[in-house]
Short mmCIF file of C-alpha atoms in Angstrom, two decimals:
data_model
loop_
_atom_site.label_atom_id
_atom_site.label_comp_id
_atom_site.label_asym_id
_atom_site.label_seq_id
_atom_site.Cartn_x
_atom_site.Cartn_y
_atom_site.Cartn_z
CA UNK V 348 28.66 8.97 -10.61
CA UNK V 349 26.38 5.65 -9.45
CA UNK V 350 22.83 7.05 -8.17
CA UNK V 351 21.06 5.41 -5.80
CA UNK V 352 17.50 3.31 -6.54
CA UNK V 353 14.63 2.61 -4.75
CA UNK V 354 12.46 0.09 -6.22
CA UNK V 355 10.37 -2.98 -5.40
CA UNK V 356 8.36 -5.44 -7.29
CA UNK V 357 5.66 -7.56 -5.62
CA UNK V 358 3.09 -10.11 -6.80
CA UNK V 359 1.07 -11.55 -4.53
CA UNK V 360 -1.95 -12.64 -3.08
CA UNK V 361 -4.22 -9.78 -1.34
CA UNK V 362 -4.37 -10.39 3.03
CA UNK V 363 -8.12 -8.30 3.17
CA UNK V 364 -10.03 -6.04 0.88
CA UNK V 365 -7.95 -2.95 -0.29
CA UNK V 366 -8.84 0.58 2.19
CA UNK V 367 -9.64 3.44 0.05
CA UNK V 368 -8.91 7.05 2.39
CA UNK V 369 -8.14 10.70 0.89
CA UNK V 370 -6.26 13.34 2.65
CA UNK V 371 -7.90 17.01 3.05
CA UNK V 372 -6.15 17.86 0.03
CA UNK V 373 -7.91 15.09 -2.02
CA UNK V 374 -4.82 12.79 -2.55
CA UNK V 375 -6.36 8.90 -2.48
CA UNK V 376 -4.70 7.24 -0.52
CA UNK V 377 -5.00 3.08 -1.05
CA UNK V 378 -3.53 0.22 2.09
CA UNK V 379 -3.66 -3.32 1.17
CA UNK V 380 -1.66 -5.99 3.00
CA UNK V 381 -0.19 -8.84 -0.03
CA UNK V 382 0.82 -12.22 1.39
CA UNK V 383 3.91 -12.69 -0.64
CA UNK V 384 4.66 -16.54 0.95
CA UNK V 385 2.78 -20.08 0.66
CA UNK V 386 -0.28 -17.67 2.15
CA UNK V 387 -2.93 -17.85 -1.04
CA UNK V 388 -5.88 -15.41 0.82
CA UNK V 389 -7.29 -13.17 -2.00
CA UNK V 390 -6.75 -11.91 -5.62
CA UNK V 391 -3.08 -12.09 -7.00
CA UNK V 392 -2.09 -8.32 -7.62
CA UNK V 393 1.21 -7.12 -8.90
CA UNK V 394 2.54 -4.03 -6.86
CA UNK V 395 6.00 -1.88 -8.20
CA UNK V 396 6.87 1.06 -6.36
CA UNK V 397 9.73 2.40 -4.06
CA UNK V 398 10.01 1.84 -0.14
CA UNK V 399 9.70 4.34 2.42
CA UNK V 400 10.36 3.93 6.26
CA UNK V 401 9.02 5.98 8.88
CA UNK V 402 9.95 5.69 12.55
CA UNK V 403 7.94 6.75 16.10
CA UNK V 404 8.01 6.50 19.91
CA UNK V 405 5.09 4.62 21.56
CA UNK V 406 3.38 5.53 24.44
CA UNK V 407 5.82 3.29 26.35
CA UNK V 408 8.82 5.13 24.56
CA UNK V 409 9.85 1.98 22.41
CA UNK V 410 10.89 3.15 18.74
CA UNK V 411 8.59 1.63 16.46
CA UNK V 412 9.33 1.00 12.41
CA UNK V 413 6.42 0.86 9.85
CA UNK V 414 8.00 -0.08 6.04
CA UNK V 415 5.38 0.84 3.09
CA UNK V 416 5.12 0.72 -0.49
CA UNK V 417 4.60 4.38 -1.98
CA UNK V 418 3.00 2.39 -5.05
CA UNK V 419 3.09 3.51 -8.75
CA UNK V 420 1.61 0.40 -10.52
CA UNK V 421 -0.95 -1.63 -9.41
CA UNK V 422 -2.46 -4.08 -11.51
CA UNK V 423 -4.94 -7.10 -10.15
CA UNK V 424 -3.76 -10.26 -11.96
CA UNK V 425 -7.30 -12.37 -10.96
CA UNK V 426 -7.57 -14.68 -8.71
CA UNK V 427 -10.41 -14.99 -5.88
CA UNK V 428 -13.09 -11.89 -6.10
CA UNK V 429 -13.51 -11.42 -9.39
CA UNK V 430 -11.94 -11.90 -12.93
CA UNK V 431 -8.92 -10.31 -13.86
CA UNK V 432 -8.63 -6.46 -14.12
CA UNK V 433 -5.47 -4.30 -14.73
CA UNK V 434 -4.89 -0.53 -14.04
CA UNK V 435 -2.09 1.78 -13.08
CA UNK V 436 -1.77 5.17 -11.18
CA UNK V 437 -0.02 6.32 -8.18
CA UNK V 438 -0.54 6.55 -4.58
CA UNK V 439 -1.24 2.74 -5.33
CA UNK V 440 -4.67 3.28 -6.85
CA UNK V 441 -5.72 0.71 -8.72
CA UNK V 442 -8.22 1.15 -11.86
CA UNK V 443 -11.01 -0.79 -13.10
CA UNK V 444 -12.19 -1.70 -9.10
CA UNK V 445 -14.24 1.28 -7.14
CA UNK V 446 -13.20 0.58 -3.48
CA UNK V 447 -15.73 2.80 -2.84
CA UNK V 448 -14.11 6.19 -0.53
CA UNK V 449 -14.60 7.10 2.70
CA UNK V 450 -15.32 11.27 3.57
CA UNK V 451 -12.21 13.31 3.43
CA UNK V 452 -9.82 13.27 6.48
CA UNK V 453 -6.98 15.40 7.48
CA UNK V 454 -3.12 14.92 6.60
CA UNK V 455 -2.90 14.39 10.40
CA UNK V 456 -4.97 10.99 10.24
CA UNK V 457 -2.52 9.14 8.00
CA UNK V 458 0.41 7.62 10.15
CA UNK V 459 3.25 8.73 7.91
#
């Protein structure tokens, strides 16, 4: 029997600096846009995880589609904003950088 997968690969070049947030449960919790194209803003970072879709009304009733990375490896290659640093860990938590973390907030905060 075939199984399904659900895995992506992406190196590219960071859009802003990474958003550190933890859920009331103390799950971290990191967003980072990557510019995958000609765009060269930021440190190169390699990102390998599996996609997840979510779906919502907005307040005009339009259905609205958000795609994410739940991200297992992260590993910053170089590039602009310091020298090169590697580290893995889920959730898309890089090691090596403190991104510093923001007071805990509730599941009901996160969008998806």
């Amino acid at each position: 029997m075939a199984r399904g997968i659900n895995k992506v690969i992406l190196i590219g070049n960071l859009g802003a600096d990474p958003e550190m947030k933890y859920t009331a449960g103390g799950t971290a919790i990191c967003k980072f846009r990557i510019a995958t194209s000609d765009l060269s803003k930021g440190r190169t970072v390699y990102v390998e995880g599996s996609l997840r879709t979510s779906s919502w009304d907005d307040q005009d009733g339009n259905k609205r589609y958000m795609t994410e990375i739940n991200a297992r490896d992260v590993q910053f290659l170089g590039g602009q904003g310091g020298g090169p640093a590697s580290g893995g860990g889920g959730g898309g938590q890089g090691g090596g950088d403190d991104f510093g973390g923001p007071p805990p907030m509730g599941d009901e905060d996160i969008p998806f």
